Tab-separated table of C-alpha atoms in Angstrom:
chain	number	residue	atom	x	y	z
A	255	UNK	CA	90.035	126.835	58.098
A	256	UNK	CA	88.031	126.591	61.391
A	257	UNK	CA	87.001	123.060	62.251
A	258	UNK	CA	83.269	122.628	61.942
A	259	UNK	CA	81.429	123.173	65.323
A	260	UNK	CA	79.967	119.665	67.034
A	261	UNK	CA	77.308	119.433	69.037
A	262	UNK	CA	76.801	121.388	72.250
A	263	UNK	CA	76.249	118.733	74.967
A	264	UNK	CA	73.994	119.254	78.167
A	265	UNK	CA	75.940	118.716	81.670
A	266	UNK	CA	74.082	115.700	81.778
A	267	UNK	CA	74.952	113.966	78.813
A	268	UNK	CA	78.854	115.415	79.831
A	269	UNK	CA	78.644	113.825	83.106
A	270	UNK	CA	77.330	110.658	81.450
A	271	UNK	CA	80.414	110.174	78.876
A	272	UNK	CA	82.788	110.166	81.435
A	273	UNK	CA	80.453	107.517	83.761
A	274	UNK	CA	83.292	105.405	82.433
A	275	UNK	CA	86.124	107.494	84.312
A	276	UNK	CA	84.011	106.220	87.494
A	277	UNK	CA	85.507	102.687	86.972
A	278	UNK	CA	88.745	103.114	85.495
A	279	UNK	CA	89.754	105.439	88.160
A	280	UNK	CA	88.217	103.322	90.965
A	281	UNK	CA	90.850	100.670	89.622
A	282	UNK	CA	93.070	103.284	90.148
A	283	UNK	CA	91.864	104.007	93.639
A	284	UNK	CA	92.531	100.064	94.460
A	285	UNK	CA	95.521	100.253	93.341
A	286	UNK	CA	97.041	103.391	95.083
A	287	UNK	CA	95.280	102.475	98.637
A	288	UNK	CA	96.264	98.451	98.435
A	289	UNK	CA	98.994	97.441	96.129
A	290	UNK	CA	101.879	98.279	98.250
A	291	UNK	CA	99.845	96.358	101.598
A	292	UNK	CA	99.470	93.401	99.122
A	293	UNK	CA	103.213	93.071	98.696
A	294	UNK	CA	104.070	93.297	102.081
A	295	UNK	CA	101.374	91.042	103.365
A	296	UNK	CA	102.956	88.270	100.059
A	297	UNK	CA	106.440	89.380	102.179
A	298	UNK	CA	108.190	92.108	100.467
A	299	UNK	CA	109.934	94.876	102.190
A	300	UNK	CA	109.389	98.354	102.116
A	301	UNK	CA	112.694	99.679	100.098
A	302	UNK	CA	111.610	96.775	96.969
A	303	UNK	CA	107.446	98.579	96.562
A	304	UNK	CA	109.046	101.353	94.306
A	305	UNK	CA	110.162	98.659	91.909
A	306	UNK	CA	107.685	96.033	92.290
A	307	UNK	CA	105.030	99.405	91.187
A	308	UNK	CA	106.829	99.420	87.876
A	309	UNK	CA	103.872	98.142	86.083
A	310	UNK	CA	102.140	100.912	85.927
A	311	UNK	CA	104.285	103.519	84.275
A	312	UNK	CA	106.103	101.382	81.967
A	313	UNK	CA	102.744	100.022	80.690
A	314	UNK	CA	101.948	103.621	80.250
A	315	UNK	CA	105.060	104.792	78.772
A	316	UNK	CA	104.702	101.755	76.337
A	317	UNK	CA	101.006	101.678	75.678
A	318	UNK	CA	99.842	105.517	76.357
A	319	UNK	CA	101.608	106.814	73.485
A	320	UNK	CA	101.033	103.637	70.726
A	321	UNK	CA	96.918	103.455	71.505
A	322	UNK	CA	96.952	107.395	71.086
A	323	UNK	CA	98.628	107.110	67.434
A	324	UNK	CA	96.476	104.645	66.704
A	325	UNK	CA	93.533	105.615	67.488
A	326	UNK	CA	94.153	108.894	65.765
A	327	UNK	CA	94.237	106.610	62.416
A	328	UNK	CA	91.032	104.097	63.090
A	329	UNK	CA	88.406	104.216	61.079
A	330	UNK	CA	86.020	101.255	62.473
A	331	UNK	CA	82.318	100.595	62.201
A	332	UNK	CA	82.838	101.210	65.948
A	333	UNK	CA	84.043	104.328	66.038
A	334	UNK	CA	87.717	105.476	66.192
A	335	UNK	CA	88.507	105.471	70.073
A	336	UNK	CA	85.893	102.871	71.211
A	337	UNK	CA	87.485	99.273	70.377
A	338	UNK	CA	90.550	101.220	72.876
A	339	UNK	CA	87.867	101.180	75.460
A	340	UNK	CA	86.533	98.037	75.208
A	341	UNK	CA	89.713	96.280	75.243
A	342	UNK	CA	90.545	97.983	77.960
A	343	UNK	CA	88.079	97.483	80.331
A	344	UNK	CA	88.081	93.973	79.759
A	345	UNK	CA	91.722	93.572	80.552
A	346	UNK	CA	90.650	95.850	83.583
A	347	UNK	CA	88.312	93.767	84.663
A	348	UNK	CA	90.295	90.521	84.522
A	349	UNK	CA	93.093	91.882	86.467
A	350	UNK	CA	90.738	93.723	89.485
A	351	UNK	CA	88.967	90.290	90.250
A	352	UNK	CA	91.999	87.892	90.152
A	353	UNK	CA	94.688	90.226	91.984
A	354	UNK	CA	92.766	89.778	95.390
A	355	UNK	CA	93.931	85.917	94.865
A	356	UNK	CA	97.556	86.565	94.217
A	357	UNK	CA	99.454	83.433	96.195
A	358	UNK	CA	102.779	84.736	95.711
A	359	UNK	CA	104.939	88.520	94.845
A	360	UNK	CA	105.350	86.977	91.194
A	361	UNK	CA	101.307	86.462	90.544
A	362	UNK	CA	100.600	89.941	91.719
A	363	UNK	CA	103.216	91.571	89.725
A	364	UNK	CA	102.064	89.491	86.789
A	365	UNK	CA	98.439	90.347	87.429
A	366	UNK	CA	99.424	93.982	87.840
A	367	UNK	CA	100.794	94.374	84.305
A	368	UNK	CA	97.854	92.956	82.851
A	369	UNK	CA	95.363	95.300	84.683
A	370	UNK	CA	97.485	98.301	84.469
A	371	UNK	CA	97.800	97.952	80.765
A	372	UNK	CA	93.784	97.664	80.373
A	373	UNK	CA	93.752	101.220	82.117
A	374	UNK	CA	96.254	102.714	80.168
A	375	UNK	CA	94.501	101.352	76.906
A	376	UNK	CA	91.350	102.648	77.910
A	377	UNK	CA	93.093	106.020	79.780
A	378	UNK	CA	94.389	107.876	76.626
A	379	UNK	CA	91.648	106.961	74.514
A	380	UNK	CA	88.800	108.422	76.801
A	381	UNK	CA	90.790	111.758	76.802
A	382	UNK	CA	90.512	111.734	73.458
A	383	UNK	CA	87.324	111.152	73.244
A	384	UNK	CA	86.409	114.521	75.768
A	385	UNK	CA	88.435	116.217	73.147
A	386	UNK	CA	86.759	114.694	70.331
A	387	UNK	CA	83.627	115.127	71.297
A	388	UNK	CA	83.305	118.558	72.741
A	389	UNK	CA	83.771	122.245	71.204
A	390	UNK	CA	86.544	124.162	72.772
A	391	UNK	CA	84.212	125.751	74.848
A	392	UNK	CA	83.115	123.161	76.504
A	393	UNK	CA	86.553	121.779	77.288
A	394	UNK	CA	87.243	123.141	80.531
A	395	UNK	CA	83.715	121.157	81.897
A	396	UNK	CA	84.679	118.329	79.888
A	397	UNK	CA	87.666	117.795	81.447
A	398	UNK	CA	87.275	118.763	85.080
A	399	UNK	CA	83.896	116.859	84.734
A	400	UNK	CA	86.334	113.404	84.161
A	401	UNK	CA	88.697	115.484	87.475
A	402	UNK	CA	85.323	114.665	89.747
A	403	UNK	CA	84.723	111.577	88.430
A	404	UNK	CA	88.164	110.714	89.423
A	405	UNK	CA	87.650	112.473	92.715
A	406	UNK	CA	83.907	110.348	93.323
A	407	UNK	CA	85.631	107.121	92.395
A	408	UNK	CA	88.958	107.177	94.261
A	409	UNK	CA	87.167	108.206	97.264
A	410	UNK	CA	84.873	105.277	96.915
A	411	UNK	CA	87.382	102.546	96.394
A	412	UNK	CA	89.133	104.091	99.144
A	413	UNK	CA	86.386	103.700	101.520
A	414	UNK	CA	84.921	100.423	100.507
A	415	UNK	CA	87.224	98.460	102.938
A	416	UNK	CA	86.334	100.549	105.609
A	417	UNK	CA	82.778	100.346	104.908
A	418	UNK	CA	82.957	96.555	104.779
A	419	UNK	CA	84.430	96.982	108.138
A	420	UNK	CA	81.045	99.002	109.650
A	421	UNK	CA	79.470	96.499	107.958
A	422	UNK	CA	80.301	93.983	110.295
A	423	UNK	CA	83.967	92.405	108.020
A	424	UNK	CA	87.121	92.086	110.748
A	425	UNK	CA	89.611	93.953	109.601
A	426	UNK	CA	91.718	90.971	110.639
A	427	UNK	CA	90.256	88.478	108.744
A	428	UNK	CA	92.623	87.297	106.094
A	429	UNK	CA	93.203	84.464	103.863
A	430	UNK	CA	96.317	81.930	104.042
A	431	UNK	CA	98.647	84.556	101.811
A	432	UNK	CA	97.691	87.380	104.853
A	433	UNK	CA	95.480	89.197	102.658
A	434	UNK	CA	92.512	90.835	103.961
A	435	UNK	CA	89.048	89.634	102.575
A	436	UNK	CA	87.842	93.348	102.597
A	437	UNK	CA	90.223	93.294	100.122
A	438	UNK	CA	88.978	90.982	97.870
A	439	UNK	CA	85.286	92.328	97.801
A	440	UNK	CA	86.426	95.861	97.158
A	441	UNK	CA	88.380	94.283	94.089
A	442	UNK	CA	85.697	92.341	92.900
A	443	UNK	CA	83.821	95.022	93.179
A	444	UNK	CA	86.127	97.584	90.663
A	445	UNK	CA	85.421	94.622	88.234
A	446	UNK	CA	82.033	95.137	87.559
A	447	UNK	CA	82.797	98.457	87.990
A	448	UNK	CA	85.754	98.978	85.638
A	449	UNK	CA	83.654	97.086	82.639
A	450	UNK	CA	79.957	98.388	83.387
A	451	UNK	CA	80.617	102.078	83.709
A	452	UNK	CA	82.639	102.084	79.692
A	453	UNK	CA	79.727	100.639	78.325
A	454	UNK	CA	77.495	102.812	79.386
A	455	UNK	CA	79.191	105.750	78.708
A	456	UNK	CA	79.976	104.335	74.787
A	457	UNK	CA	76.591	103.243	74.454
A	458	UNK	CA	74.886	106.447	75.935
A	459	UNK	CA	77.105	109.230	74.193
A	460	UNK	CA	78.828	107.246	71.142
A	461	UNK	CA	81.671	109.160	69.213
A	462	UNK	CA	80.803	111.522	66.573
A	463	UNK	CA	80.732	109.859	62.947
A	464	UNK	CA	84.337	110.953	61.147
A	465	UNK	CA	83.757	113.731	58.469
A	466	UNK	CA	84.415	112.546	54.745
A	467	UNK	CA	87.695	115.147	55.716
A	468	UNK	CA	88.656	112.979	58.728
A	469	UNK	CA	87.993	109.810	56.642
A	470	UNK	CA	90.359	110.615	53.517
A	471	UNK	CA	92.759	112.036	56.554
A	472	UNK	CA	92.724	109.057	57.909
A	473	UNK	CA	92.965	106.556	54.759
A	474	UNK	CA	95.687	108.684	53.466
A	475	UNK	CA	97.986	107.581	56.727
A	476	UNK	CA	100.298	104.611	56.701
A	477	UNK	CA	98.726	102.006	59.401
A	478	UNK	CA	102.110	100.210	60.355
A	479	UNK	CA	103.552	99.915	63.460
A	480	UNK	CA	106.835	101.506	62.116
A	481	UNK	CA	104.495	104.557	60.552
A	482	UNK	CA	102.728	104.582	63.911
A	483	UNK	CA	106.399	104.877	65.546
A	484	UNK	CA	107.431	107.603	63.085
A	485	UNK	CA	104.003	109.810	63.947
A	486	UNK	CA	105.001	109.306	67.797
A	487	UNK	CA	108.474	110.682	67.290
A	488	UNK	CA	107.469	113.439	64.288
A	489	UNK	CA	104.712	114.798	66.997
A	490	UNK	CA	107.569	115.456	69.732
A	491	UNK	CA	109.074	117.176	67.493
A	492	UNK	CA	106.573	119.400	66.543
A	493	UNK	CA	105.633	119.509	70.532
A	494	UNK	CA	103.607	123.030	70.545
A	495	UNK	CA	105.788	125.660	73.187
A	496	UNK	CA	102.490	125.245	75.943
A	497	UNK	CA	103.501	121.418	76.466
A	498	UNK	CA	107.212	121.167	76.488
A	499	UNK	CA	106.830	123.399	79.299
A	500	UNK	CA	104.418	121.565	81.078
A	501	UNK	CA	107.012	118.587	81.324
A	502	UNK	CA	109.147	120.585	84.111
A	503	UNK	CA	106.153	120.676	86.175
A	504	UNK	CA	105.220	117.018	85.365
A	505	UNK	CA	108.565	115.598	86.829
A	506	UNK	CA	108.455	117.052	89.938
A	507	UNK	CA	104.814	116.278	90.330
A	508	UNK	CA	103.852	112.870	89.502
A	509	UNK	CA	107.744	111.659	91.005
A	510	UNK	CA	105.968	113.528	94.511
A	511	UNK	CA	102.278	112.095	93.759
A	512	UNK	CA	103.857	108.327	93.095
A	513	UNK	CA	106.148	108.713	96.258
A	514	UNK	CA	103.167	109.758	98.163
A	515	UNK	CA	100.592	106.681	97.283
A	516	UNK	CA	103.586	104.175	97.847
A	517	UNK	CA	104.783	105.269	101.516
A	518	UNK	CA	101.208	107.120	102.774
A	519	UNK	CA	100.468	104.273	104.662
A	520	UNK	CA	103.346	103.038	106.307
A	521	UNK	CA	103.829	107.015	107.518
A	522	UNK	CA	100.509	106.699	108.561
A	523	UNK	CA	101.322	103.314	110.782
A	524	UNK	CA	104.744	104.997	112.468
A	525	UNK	CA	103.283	107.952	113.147
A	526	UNK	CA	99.424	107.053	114.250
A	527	UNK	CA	99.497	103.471	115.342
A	528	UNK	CA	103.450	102.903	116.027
A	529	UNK	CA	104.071	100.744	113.904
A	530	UNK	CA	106.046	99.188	111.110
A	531	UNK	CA	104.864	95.261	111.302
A	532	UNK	CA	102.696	94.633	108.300
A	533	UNK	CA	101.176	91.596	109.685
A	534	UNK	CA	99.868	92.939	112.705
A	535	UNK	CA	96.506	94.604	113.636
A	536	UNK	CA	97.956	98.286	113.994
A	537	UNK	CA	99.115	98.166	110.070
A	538	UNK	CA	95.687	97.014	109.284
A	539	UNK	CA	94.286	99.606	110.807
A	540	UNK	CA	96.644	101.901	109.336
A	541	UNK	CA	95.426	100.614	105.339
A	542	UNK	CA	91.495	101.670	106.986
A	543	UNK	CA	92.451	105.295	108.403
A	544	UNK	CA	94.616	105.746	104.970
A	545	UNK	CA	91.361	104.609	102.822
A	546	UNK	CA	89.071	106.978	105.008
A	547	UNK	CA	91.430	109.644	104.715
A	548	UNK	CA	92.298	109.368	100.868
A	549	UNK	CA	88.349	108.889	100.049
A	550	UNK	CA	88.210	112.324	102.131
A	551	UNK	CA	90.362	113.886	100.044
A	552	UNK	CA	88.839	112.727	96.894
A	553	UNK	CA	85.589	114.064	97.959
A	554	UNK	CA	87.401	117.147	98.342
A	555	UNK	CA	88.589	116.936	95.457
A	556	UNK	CA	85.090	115.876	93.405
A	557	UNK	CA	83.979	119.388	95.037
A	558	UNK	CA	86.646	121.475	93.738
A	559	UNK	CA	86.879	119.979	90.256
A	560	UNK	CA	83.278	121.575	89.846
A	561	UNK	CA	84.002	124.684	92.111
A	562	UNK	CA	87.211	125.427	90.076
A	563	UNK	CA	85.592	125.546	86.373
A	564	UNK	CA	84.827	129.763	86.638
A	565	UNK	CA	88.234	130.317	88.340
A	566	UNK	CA	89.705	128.609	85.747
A	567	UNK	CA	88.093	130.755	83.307
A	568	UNK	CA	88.705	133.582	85.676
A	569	UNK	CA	92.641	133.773	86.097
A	570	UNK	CA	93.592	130.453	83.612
A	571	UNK	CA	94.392	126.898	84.170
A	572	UNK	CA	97.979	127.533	84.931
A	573	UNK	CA	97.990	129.832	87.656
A	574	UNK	CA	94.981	127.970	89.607
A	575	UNK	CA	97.065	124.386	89.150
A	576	UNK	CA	100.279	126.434	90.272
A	577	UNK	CA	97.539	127.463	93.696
A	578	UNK	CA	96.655	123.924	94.184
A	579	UNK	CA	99.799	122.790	93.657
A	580	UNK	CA	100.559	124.206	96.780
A	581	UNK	CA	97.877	123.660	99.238
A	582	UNK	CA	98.753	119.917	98.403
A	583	UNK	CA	102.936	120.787	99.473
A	584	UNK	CA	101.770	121.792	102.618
A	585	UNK	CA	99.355	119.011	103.055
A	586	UNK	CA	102.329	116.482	102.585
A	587	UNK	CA	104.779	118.449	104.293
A	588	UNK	CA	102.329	118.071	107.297
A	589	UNK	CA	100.972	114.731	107.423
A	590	UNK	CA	103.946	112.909	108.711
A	591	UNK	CA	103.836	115.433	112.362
A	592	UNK	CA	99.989	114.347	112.449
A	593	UNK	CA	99.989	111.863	115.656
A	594	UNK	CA	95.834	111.647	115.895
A	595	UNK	CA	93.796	110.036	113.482
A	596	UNK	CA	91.396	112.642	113.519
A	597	UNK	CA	93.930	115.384	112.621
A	598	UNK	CA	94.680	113.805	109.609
A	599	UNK	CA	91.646	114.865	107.879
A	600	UNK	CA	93.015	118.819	108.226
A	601	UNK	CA	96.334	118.043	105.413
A	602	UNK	CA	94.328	115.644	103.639
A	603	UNK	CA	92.092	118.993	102.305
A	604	UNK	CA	94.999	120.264	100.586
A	605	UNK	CA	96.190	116.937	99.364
A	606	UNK	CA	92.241	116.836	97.709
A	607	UNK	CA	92.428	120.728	95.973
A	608	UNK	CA	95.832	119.567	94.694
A	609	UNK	CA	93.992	116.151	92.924
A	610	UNK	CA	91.559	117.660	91.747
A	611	UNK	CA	93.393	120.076	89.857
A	612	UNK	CA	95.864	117.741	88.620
A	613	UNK	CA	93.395	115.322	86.909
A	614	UNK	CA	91.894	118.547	85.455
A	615	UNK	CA	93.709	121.544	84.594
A	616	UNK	CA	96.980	120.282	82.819
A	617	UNK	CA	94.397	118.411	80.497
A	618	UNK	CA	92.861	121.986	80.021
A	619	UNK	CA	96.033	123.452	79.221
A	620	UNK	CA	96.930	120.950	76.814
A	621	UNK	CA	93.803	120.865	74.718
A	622	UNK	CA	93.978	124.415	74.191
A	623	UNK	CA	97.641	124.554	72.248
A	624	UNK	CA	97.688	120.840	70.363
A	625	UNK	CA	96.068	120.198	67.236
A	626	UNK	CA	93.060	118.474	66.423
A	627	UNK	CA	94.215	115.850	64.190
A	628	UNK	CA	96.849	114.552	66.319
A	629	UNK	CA	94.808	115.052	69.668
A	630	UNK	CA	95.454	111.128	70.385
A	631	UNK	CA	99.367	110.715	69.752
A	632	UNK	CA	99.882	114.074	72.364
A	633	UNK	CA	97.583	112.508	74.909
A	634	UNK	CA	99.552	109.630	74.934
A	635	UNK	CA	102.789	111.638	74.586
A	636	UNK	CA	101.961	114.253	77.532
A	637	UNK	CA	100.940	110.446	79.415
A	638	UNK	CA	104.762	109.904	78.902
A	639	UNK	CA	105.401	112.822	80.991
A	640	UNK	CA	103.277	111.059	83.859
A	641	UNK	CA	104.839	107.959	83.797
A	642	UNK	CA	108.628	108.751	83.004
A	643	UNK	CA	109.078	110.810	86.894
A	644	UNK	CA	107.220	107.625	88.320
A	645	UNK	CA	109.676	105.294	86.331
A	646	UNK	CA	112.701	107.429	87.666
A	647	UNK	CA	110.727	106.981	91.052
A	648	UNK	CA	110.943	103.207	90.443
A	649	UNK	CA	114.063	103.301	89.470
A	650	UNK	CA	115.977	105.806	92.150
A	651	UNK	CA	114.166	105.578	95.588
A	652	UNK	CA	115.012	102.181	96.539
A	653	UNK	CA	118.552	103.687	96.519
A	654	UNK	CA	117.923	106.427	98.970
A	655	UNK	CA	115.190	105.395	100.652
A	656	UNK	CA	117.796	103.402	103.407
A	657	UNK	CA	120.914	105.935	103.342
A	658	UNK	CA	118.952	109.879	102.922
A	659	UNK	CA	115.925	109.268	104.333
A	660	UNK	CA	116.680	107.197	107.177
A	661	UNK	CA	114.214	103.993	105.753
A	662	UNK	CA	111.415	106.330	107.231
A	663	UNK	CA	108.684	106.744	104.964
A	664	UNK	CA	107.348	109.764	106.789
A	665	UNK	CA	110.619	111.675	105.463
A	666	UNK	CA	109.448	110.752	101.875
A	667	UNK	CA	106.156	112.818	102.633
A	668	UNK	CA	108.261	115.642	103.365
A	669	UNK	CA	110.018	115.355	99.969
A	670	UNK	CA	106.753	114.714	98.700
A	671	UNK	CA	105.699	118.357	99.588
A	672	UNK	CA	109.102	119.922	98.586
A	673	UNK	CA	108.581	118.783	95.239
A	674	UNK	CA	105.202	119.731	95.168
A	675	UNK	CA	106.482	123.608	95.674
A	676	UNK	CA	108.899	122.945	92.638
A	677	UNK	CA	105.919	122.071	90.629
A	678	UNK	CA	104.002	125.096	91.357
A	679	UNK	CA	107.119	127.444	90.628
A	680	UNK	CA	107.553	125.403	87.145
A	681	UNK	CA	103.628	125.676	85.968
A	682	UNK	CA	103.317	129.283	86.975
A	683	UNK	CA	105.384	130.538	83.773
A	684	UNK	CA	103.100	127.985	81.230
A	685	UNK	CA	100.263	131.157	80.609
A	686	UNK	CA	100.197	131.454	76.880
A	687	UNK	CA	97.915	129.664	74.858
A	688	UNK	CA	99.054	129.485	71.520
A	689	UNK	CA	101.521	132.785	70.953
A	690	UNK	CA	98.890	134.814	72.433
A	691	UNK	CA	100.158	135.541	75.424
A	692	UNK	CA	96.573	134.666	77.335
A	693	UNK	CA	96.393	132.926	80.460
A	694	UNK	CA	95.378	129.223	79.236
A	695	UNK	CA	91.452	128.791	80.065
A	696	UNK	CA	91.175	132.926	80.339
A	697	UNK	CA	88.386	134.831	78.276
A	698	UNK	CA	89.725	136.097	74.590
């Protein structure tokens, strides 16, 4: 039987449920543009960043998959996925406005885990939630809707250092532990953010109330943790065709993407400002040109996420990510030759069609071939293909990083953009939807 139709929601109200992807994904932003300057400036080198960064995709392996399971069977006066996002933010918001005090390597880590575990409890959730909330129909605005929020929000946490600096903020201006105050406003700031922005959204477009179907559904399901274990490993098992083979493409993707946000900078610093000293001025100025250039390609890729919605529907989901998938290979490939600050802005426009498509169109692909009941426990699973290539990132660069790639981080952009291509080549051949043989996202 057909599940009963919900709602069809204006672009307005769309846009204002995902208000809360603003602030989780300008935590995100901080993250990506300052975490790895944070640990040098506490005094780490750069061959230890890949595993001091494990936070976030253990956290996600870990959490992702558990909050999507249960979440699938809550049945709250609240609503099923909203305590997820509540709790998360919070935790969010704790973490953002104490890591800009970190005193040592060992707070930051610390303070790390506990913010990247209130993103990925409010991350899988808020998928979801689009999911929940919207007809089929409306899925492919739904989604690339959150893909330029993301876009918006990165490029603002990017660029809220550098604005601080115009502003009138030295760049050079830094506390006793050498980090920079800009810093520690932009942080505070993505804790207002992260919390503000969730509520909104949950207040302004709640959750649908659960049919008396989805309620008995729901009661009828064991609520342990080892029943929520068992659903976790029963729904890989029953992984529909579309999504195992979207796990190819994931590896070589999000091992490239995590590569990318640890080493961007210090590629940036050799090759514009010639240097590798993380304490001096040229660095610093190297995190500023990095944040202009990322929040560049985020606006890029807030534009796309819109501009790609009818050629998604057009030629399908797969084929367009496959596209951007390699505009942002050849962005990576050639940032690291870029010896002009200006210049950079030219590879940064693929980098921003590749974003945008990756926080949209996989999402797209997915919703279309997994089944309603269990939409929480594969968000969190297909989250397990995000964060296993960054764990195996973690866990292999700081092997190579000295002996194959010369302890240059411009050579890891160029693997960056190699693996980008393999991405594209593995996506390409994920077009059915269902056993239809359809392009995913294509007119039936």
């Amino acid at each position: 039987m057909a599940p009963p139709m919900k709602p069809q929601l204006s672009l307005p109200r769309i846009l204002e449920m995902n208000l809360g992807f603003l602030g989780l994904q300008f935590s995100f932003g901080l993250q990506q543009g300052n975490m790895a300057p944070i640990y040098s400036y506490l005094g780490a080198n750069e061959a230890q960043l890949p595993l001091l960064q494990l936070a976030g995709p253990l956290t996600g392996l870990l959490v992702q998959p558990l909050i999507g399971a249960l979440s699938d069977r809550t049945d709250s006066r609240w609503g099923r996925r909203t305590p997820y996002f509540v709790m998360g933010a919070v935790l969010c918001c704790f973490g953002l406005f104490f890591m800009p005090l970190s005193g040592s390597i060992l707070m930051a880590v610390s303070l790390l885990w506990i913010l990247d575990a209130g993103n990925n409890i409010t991350m899988e959730p808020y998928r979801a939630y689009v999911s929940d909330r919207l007809n089929p129909d409306q899925h492919q605005i739904g989604f690339l809707t959150q893909s330029a929020f993301t876009g918006l929000a990165q490029m603002l946490a990017f660029l809220t250092p550098s604005l601080l600096v115009w502003a009138g903020m030295n760049q050079d201006w830094v506390d006793t532990h050498n980090i920079p105050y800009t810093a520690r406003v932009a942080f505070m700031v993505g804790a207002v953010l992260s919390l503000s922005t969730i509520l909104w959204s949950i207040l302004r477009v709640p959750e649908l109330p659960l049919t008396p179907t989805e309620k008995t559904a729901i009661a009828a399901k064991p609520t342990s943790f080892a029943a929520t274990l068992a659903e976790i490993g029963s729904a890989i098992r029953d992984m529909p065709p579309a999504m195992r083979k979207l796990a190819l493409m994931s590896l070589f993707q999000w091992y490239a993407m995590m590569a990318y946000w640890n080493y961007v900078i210090y590629s940036v610093g050799r090759s514009v400002y010639g240097t590798a000293d993380p304490t001096s001025s040229g660095f610093h100025s190297a995190v500023l040109t990095n944040g202009e250039m990322a929040a560049f390609y985020n606006g890029v890729a807030f534009l796309a996420a819109f501009a790609m919605v009818p050629v998604a529907r057009r030629i399908g989901a797969a084929p367009l990510h496959a596209l951007s998938l390699v505009a942002a290979g050849i962005g990576m490939l050639v940032l690291p030759h870029v010896t002009s600050k200006a210049l950079l802005f030219l590879p940064a426009i693929g980098i921003g069609l590749g974003w945008a498509s990756i926080m949209g169109n996989p999402y797209i692909i997915l919703a279309g071939s997994i089944p309603p009941e269990r939409t929480g426990v594969y968000m969190g699973i297909f989250n397990m293909m995000i964060v296993i290539p960054m764990l195996i990132f973690s866990a292999t660069m700081w092997l190579f990083y000295e002996p194959l790639l010369g302890g240059d981080p411009r050579n890891v952009l160029t693997l960056c953009g190699v693996l980008m291509f393999c991405a594209a080549v593995a996506v390409w051949s994920v077009r059915d939807r269902g056993d239809t043989g359809l392009p995913v996202g294509a007119a039936r």
